[in-house]
């Protein structure tokens, strides 16, 4: 089973990254290059997090093996003393693995992803134009970085008289980890408090409903702004579409812009264009290719924002209606969950046989609240353990870090499975706090990860860059918490394969002994600030409305959101009532049509039978009183045979008097037929 755990985790992590990318990205519309770069970045970062516990377990196995060889020389068969777990990875695999994964992720975050980000954001119409724009933007960006880094390096070397004997690789790793740790502590301090609090708020249905009203008011404002912005951009596109004719050199660029517009705008602009008019250079001034590139970029941004707000509005409506249904069903005595609106999709076997209305009522109204409360308490205990360990992990005698104590207890009992599980749970909780913050934060409309395939290419690649920059310092911080990093714990231990590839953290003494030790203690201050919502209060003072329970503006937005949802509920109720009425009328008229058709068939059969009997009796009567050679008798018989049978149902069902021809009314037919018969029998 050697290496089996490594192969299984490689496959599982790939599908996890693919699932998240499918949730946030759009495989049908976004560029393949963007999707591949983001998938690779997410996959490598998740891979580091999931494989690191195996590296720690393998490292512990090797240490214990060495201890047995040193302290137990009287054993003849040392292989029987050393126990290797099933997840043990042979020597030589992990260093190569970490080298490939780490340097690939660093090349992505510092070179490829920024270039792909500028390429995807560019409004150029050709590959060459997009590459040129991306190269110019990245040259300015990295030129500034290199200037600052080189100046600081020269300043430090001259003033502190350091001998720069370190390799450029080690300096680069140290700089990247320092920057990553600075950002890591900020995100981790927010996530350690916000994740347990978010689950606690989910257990409070009333509070969550009020917060949903607040979100509805803000989202409606954003939705109106996006629609107005889209209208303005489409107006500019319309003017350019009318000014640039079919034979203009830039017409193909205009067609490219039109293909990015919504379908309704494309049809409207297609009807107004006059391709018969020739292009004339002496007419009004036309836009340049650069202005068209800028407009192309604006169109992509406006359409993406409009689609995102529209989808988010529908999702928020479903959430709000569901919370209102939960509030109504809490007082239900039947213990059957009743939805206000029928589900848009047909009920599957899961909801029909397992998640029945009764089970749904018990879960939504009783069990769900307590489940999330217990989960919130457990996560709060984990957060407090992390905060305590971050403040005390530098103490080795005595060992104050809780995670280091757990690992050392398992090490004494040779419990490798416990070591792997403890390491996995710890680092998984840390990366959840950090990565969830990356998914939650929003920098205006510049960076925003929206679910349901509504994230733009720029935000996807930016998230990949953040993950690649945060994961290495996150892993080093985790190794410091369990006292597996000699640079932080100051213990002469054999390094893991990961730290051997990362290099020594003691390049700069004040960084290794100062910044890496004391900077994580700022998590305490950040957790306190997050608990009291100091960031939200500051944003609220600056004019960015945040959910504050004791604020007058918040109350106004809650009332506005409630009115908006009531309006949407009435609108949806009218639509559903109309559909139900149409369905009932179709079913009713379908039954009446079947009955009418059945009666029509039976009446026609009865008429044919009665008419046949009448015709036979008249023929016999005429044969009795008429001479066989009489021409008048034969004409009378032919006239009776050609007579049209009466259809009383057809006449009575015809409600439109304009559709009946003159002389075809019921009374007229009776009169004409009776007079013809009287003339026939008079002649006879």
PDB file of N, CA, C and O in Angstrom, residues 87-129:
ATOM      1  N   UNK A  87      -0.111   4.486   5.052  1.00  0.00           N
ATOM      2  CA  UNK A  87       0.065   5.714   4.275  1.00  0.00           C
ATOM      3  C   UNK A  87       1.514   6.146   4.169  1.00  0.00           C
ATOM      4  O   UNK A  87       1.786   7.267   3.736  1.00  0.00           O
ATOM      5  N   UNK A  88       2.429   5.288   4.575  1.00  0.00           N
ATOM      6  CA  UNK A  88       3.843   5.646   4.520  1.00  0.00           C
ATOM      7  C   UNK A  88       4.279   5.814   3.062  1.00  0.00           C
ATOM      8  O   UNK A  88       3.983   4.986   2.197  1.00  0.00           O
ATOM      9  N   UNK A  89       4.997   6.923   2.811  1.00  0.00           N
ATOM     10  CA  UNK A  89       5.479   7.228   1.462  1.00  0.00           C
ATOM     11  C   UNK A  89       6.975   6.955   1.421  1.00  0.00           C
ATOM     12  O   UNK A  89       7.718   7.449   2.277  1.00  0.00           O
ATOM     13  N   UNK A  90       7.451   6.190   0.461  1.00  0.00           N
ATOM     14  CA  UNK A  90       8.881   5.839   0.413  1.00  0.00           C
ATOM     15  C   UNK A  90       9.762   7.079   0.259  1.00  0.00           C
ATOM     16  O   UNK A  90       9.328   8.153  -0.157  1.00  0.00           O
ATOM     17  N   UNK A  91      11.040   6.875   0.592  1.00  0.00           N
ATOM     18  CA  UNK A  91      12.010   7.974   0.525  1.00  0.00           C
ATOM     19  C   UNK A  91      12.207   8.423  -0.922  1.00  0.00           C
ATOM     20  O   UNK A  91      12.201   7.617  -1.854  1.00  0.00           O
ATOM     21  N   UNK A  92      12.402   9.722  -1.058  1.00  0.00           N
ATOM     22  CA  UNK A  92      12.699  10.286  -2.371  1.00  0.00           C
ATOM     23  C   UNK A  92      11.496  10.772  -3.144  1.00  0.00           C
ATOM     24  O   UNK A  92      11.653  11.514  -4.131  1.00  0.00           O
ATOM     25  N   UNK A  93      10.282  10.389  -2.740  1.00  0.00           N
ATOM     26  CA  UNK A  93       9.082  10.802  -3.479  1.00  0.00           C
ATOM     27  C   UNK A  93       8.633  12.199  -3.056  1.00  0.00           C
ATOM     28  O   UNK A  93       8.353  13.056  -3.899  1.00  0.00           O
ATOM     29  N   UNK A  94       8.574  12.424  -1.747  1.00  0.00           N
ATOM     30  CA  UNK A  94       8.041  13.696  -1.258  1.00  0.00           C
ATOM     31  C   UNK A  94       8.904  14.901  -1.646  1.00  0.00           C
ATOM     32  O   UNK A  94       8.353  15.946  -2.011  1.00  0.00           O
ATOM     33  N   UNK A  95      10.231  14.844  -1.582  1.00  0.00           N
ATOM     34  CA  UNK A  95      10.993  16.031  -2.026  1.00  0.00           C
ATOM     35  C   UNK A  95      10.735  16.402  -3.477  1.00  0.00           C
ATOM     36  O   UNK A  95      10.587  17.596  -3.797  1.00  0.00           O
ATOM     37  N   UNK A  96      10.675  15.410  -4.350  1.00  0.00           N
ATOM     38  CA  UNK A  96      10.389  15.705  -5.758  1.00  0.00           C
ATOM     39  C   UNK A  96       8.972  16.254  -5.915  1.00  0.00           C
ATOM     40  O   UNK A  96       8.729  17.217  -6.669  1.00  0.00           O
ATOM     41  N   UNK A  97       8.054  15.669  -5.190  1.00  0.00           N
ATOM     42  CA  UNK A  97       6.659  16.123  -5.269  1.00  0.00           C
ATOM     43  C   UNK A  97       6.524  17.571  -4.815  1.00  0.00           C
ATOM     44  O   UNK A  97       5.894  18.398  -5.491  1.00  0.00           O
ATOM     45  N   UNK A  98       7.123  17.908  -3.664  1.00  0.00           N
ATOM     46  CA  UNK A  98       7.008  19.274  -3.158  1.00  0.00           C
ATOM     47  C   UNK A  98       7.716  20.263  -4.067  1.00  0.00           C
ATOM     48  O   UNK A  98       7.248  21.390  -4.237  1.00  0.00           O
ATOM     49  N   UNK A  99       8.834  19.849  -4.648  1.00  0.00           N
ATOM     50  CA  UNK A  99       9.563  20.756  -5.540  1.00  0.00           C
ATOM     51  C   UNK A  99       8.713  21.116  -6.761  1.00  0.00           C
ATOM     52  O   UNK A  99       8.642  22.280  -7.170  1.00  0.00           O
ATOM     53  N   UNK A 100       8.058  20.125  -7.341  1.00  0.00           N
ATOM     54  CA  UNK A 100       7.219  20.378  -8.523  1.00  0.00           C
ATOM     55  C   UNK A 100       6.009  21.231  -8.159  1.00  0.00           C
ATOM     56  O   UNK A 100       5.689  22.228  -8.829  1.00  0.00           O
ATOM     57  N   UNK A 101       5.325  20.861  -7.073  1.00  0.00           N
ATOM     58  CA  UNK A 101       4.089  21.570  -6.691  1.00  0.00           C
ATOM     59  C   UNK A 101       4.390  23.000  -6.268  1.00  0.00           C
ATOM     60  O   UNK A 101       3.709  23.956  -6.689  1.00  0.00           O
ATOM     61  N   UNK A 102       5.413  23.191  -5.447  1.00  0.00           N
ATOM     62  CA  UNK A 102       5.684  24.528  -4.923  1.00  0.00           C
ATOM     63  C   UNK A 102       6.123  25.491  -6.018  1.00  0.00           C
ATOM     64  O   UNK A 102       5.581  26.603  -6.140  1.00  0.00           O
ATOM     65  N   UNK A 103       7.087  25.091  -6.825  1.00  0.00           N
ATOM     66  CA  UNK A 103       7.596  26.017  -7.827  1.00  0.00           C
ATOM     67  C   UNK A 103       6.605  26.235  -8.965  1.00  0.00           C
ATOM     68  O   UNK A 103       6.587  27.308  -9.569  1.00  0.00           O
ATOM     69  N   UNK A 104       5.774  25.248  -9.245  1.00  0.00           N
ATOM     70  CA  UNK A 104       4.712  25.478 -10.236  1.00  0.00           C
ATOM     71  C   UNK A 104       3.714  26.513  -9.734  1.00  0.00           C
ATOM     72  O   UNK A 104       3.291  27.409 -10.477  1.00  0.00           O
ATOM     73  N   UNK A 105       3.327  26.402  -8.466  1.00  0.00           N
ATOM     74  CA  UNK A 105       2.385  27.380  -7.897  1.00  0.00           C
ATOM     75  C   UNK A 105       2.999  28.773  -7.833  1.00  0.00           C
ATOM     76  O   UNK A 105       2.306  29.777  -8.081  1.00  0.00           O
ATOM     77  N   UNK A 106       4.286  28.866  -7.543  1.00  0.00           N
ATOM     78  CA  UNK A 106       4.923  30.178  -7.490  1.00  0.00           C
ATOM     79  C   UNK A 106       5.052  30.810  -8.881  1.00  0.00           C
ATOM     80  O   UNK A 106       4.891  32.029  -9.035  1.00  0.00           O
ATOM     81  N   UNK A 107       5.329  29.991  -9.883  1.00  0.00           N
ATOM     82  CA  UNK A 107       5.359  30.525 -11.254  1.00  0.00           C
ATOM     83  C   UNK A 107       3.972  31.002 -11.681  1.00  0.00           C
ATOM     84  O   UNK A 107       3.835  32.009 -12.386  1.00  0.00           O
ATOM     85  N   UNK A 108       2.951  30.280 -11.236  1.00  0.00           N
ATOM     86  CA  UNK A 108       1.588  30.702 -11.570  1.00  0.00           C
ATOM     87  C   UNK A 108       1.243  32.041 -10.931  1.00  0.00           C
ATOM     88  O   UNK A 108       0.718  32.948 -11.590  1.00  0.00           O
ATOM     89  N   UNK A 109       1.523  32.171  -9.636  1.00  0.00           N
ATOM     90  CA  UNK A 109       1.069  33.359  -8.920  1.00  0.00           C
ATOM     91  C   UNK A 109       1.859  34.611  -9.264  1.00  0.00           C
ATOM     92  O   UNK A 109       1.322  35.721  -9.193  1.00  0.00           O
ATOM     93  N   UNK A 110       3.141  34.469  -9.652  1.00  0.00           N
ATOM     94  CA  UNK A 110       3.952  35.652  -9.890  1.00  0.00           C
ATOM     95  C   UNK A 110       4.169  35.963 -11.367  1.00  0.00           C
ATOM     96  O   UNK A 110       4.542  37.089 -11.695  1.00  0.00           O
ATOM     97  N   UNK A 111       3.952  35.001 -12.256  1.00  0.00           N
ATOM     98  CA  UNK A 111       4.232  35.230 -13.670  1.00  0.00           C
ATOM     99  C   UNK A 111       3.024  34.991 -14.568  1.00  0.00           C
ATOM    100  O   UNK A 111       2.566  35.903 -15.258  1.00  0.00           O
ATOM    101  N   UNK A 112       2.506  33.770 -14.546  1.00  0.00           N
ATOM    102  CA  UNK A 112       1.490  33.393 -15.532  1.00  0.00           C
ATOM    103  C   UNK A 112       0.124  34.003 -15.237  1.00  0.00           C
ATOM    104  O   UNK A 112      -0.517  34.569 -16.126  1.00  0.00           O
ATOM    105  N   UNK A 113      -0.353  33.869 -13.997  1.00  0.00           N
ATOM    106  CA  UNK A 113      -1.693  34.371 -13.681  1.00  0.00           C
ATOM    107  C   UNK A 113      -1.833  35.881 -13.843  1.00  0.00           C
ATOM    108  O   UNK A 113      -2.863  36.350 -14.356  1.00  0.00           O
ATOM    109  N   UNK A 114      -0.881  36.708 -13.426  1.00  0.00           N
ATOM    110  CA  UNK A 114      -1.018  38.144 -13.712  1.00  0.00           C
ATOM    111  C   UNK A 114      -1.079  38.447 -15.201  1.00  0.00           C
ATOM    112  O   UNK A 114      -1.855  39.322 -15.632  1.00  0.00           O
ATOM    113  N   UNK A 115      -0.267  37.736 -15.999  1.00  0.00           N
ATOM    114  CA  UNK A 115      -0.323  37.945 -17.442  1.00  0.00           C
ATOM    115  C   UNK A 115      -1.670  37.507 -18.011  1.00  0.00           C
ATOM    116  O   UNK A 115      -2.284  38.222 -18.827  1.00  0.00           O
ATOM    117  N   UNK A 116      -2.164  36.326 -17.591  1.00  0.00           N
ATOM    118  CA  UNK A 116      -3.464  35.848 -18.068  1.00  0.00           C
ATOM    119  C   UNK A 116      -4.591  36.742 -17.587  1.00  0.00           C
ATOM    120  O   UNK A 116      -5.605  36.924 -18.280  1.00  0.00           O
ATOM    121  N   UNK A 117      -4.434  37.324 -16.423  1.00  0.00           N
ATOM    122  CA  UNK A 117      -5.436  38.239 -15.889  1.00  0.00           C
ATOM    123  C   UNK A 117      -5.550  39.482 -16.753  1.00  0.00           C
ATOM    124  O   UNK A 117      -6.661  39.912 -17.111  1.00  0.00           O
ATOM    125  N   UNK A 118      -4.420  40.063 -17.122  1.00  0.00           N
ATOM    126  CA  UNK A 118      -4.434  41.236 -18.001  1.00  0.00           C
ATOM    127  C   UNK A 118      -4.924  40.865 -19.397  1.00  0.00           C
ATOM    128  O   UNK A 118      -5.618  41.658 -20.052  1.00  0.00           O
ATOM    129  N   UNK A 119      -4.579  39.667 -19.853  1.00  0.00           N
ATOM    130  CA  UNK A 119      -5.024  39.217 -21.174  1.00  0.00           C
ATOM    131  C   UNK A 119      -6.544  39.068 -21.215  1.00  0.00           C
ATOM    132  O   UNK A 119      -7.202  39.506 -22.174  1.00  0.00           O
ATOM    133  N   UNK A 120      -7.123  38.441 -20.184  1.00  0.00           N
ATOM    134  CA  UNK A 120      -8.573  38.238 -20.172  1.00  0.00           C
ATOM    135  C   UNK A 120      -9.334  39.538 -19.966  1.00  0.00           C
ATOM    136  O   UNK A 120     -10.458  39.687 -20.456  1.00  0.00           O
ATOM    137  N   UNK A 121      -8.735  40.489 -19.272  1.00  0.00           N
ATOM    138  CA  UNK A 121      -9.411  41.754 -19.001  1.00  0.00           C
ATOM    139  C   UNK A 121      -9.285  42.740 -20.151  1.00  0.00           C
ATOM    140  O   UNK A 121     -10.022  43.720 -20.207  1.00  0.00           O
ATOM    141  N   UNK A 122      -8.359  42.475 -21.062  1.00  0.00           N
ATOM    142  CA  UNK A 122      -8.126  43.395 -22.165  1.00  0.00           C
ATOM    143  C   UNK A 122      -9.331  43.429 -23.103  1.00  0.00           C
ATOM    144  O   UNK A 122     -10.033  42.438 -23.298  1.00  0.00           O
ATOM    145  N   UNK A 123      -9.550  44.591 -23.699  1.00  0.00           N
ATOM    146  CA  UNK A 123     -10.650  44.741 -24.650  1.00  0.00           C
ATOM    147  C   UNK A 123     -10.215  44.641 -26.090  1.00  0.00           C
ATOM    148  O   UNK A 123     -10.955  45.067 -26.988  1.00  0.00           O
ATOM    149  N   UNK A 124      -9.025  44.094 -26.343  1.00  0.00           N
ATOM    150  CA  UNK A 124      -8.528  43.965 -27.708  1.00  0.00           C
ATOM    151  C   UNK A 124      -9.359  42.997 -28.531  1.00  0.00           C
ATOM    152  O   UNK A 124     -10.055  42.123 -28.000  1.00  0.00           O
ATOM    153  N   UNK A 125      -9.226  43.138 -29.848  1.00  0.00           N
ATOM    154  CA  UNK A 125     -10.014  42.315 -30.765  1.00  0.00           C
ATOM    155  C   UNK A 125      -9.194  41.186 -31.386  1.00  0.00           C
ATOM    156  O   UNK A 125      -9.743  40.351 -32.086  1.00  0.00           O
ATOM    157  N   UNK A 126      -7.916  41.161 -31.130  1.00  0.00           N
ATOM    158  CA  UNK A 126      -7.051  40.114 -31.675  1.00  0.00           C
ATOM    159  C   UNK A 126      -6.148  39.593 -30.572  1.00  0.00           C
ATOM    160  O   UNK A 126      -5.951  40.242 -29.531  1.00  0.00           O
ATOM    161  N   UNK A 127      -5.585  38.423 -30.805  1.00  0.00           N
ATOM    162  CA  UNK A 127      -4.690  37.829 -29.823  1.00  0.00           C
ATOM    163  C   UNK A 127      -3.431  38.686 -29.651  1.00  0.00           C
ATOM    164  O   UNK A 127      -2.941  38.881 -28.538  1.00  0.00           O
ATOM    165  N   UNK A 128      -2.937  39.216 -30.751  1.00  0.00           N
ATOM    166  CA  UNK A 128      -1.742  40.058 -30.678  1.00  0.00           C
ATOM    167  C   UNK A 128      -1.993  41.314 -29.854  1.00  0.00           C
ATOM    168  O   UNK A 128      -1.154  41.717 -29.037  1.00  0.00           O
ATOM    169  N   UNK A 129      -3.148  41.932 -30.044  1.00  0.00           N
ATOM    170  CA  UNK A 129      -3.468  43.137 -29.281  1.00  0.00           C
ATOM    171  C   UNK A 129      -3.619  42.855 -27.802  1.00  0.00           C
ATOM    172  O   UNK A 129      -3.155  43.639 -26.954  1.00  0.00           O
TER     173      UNK A 129
END
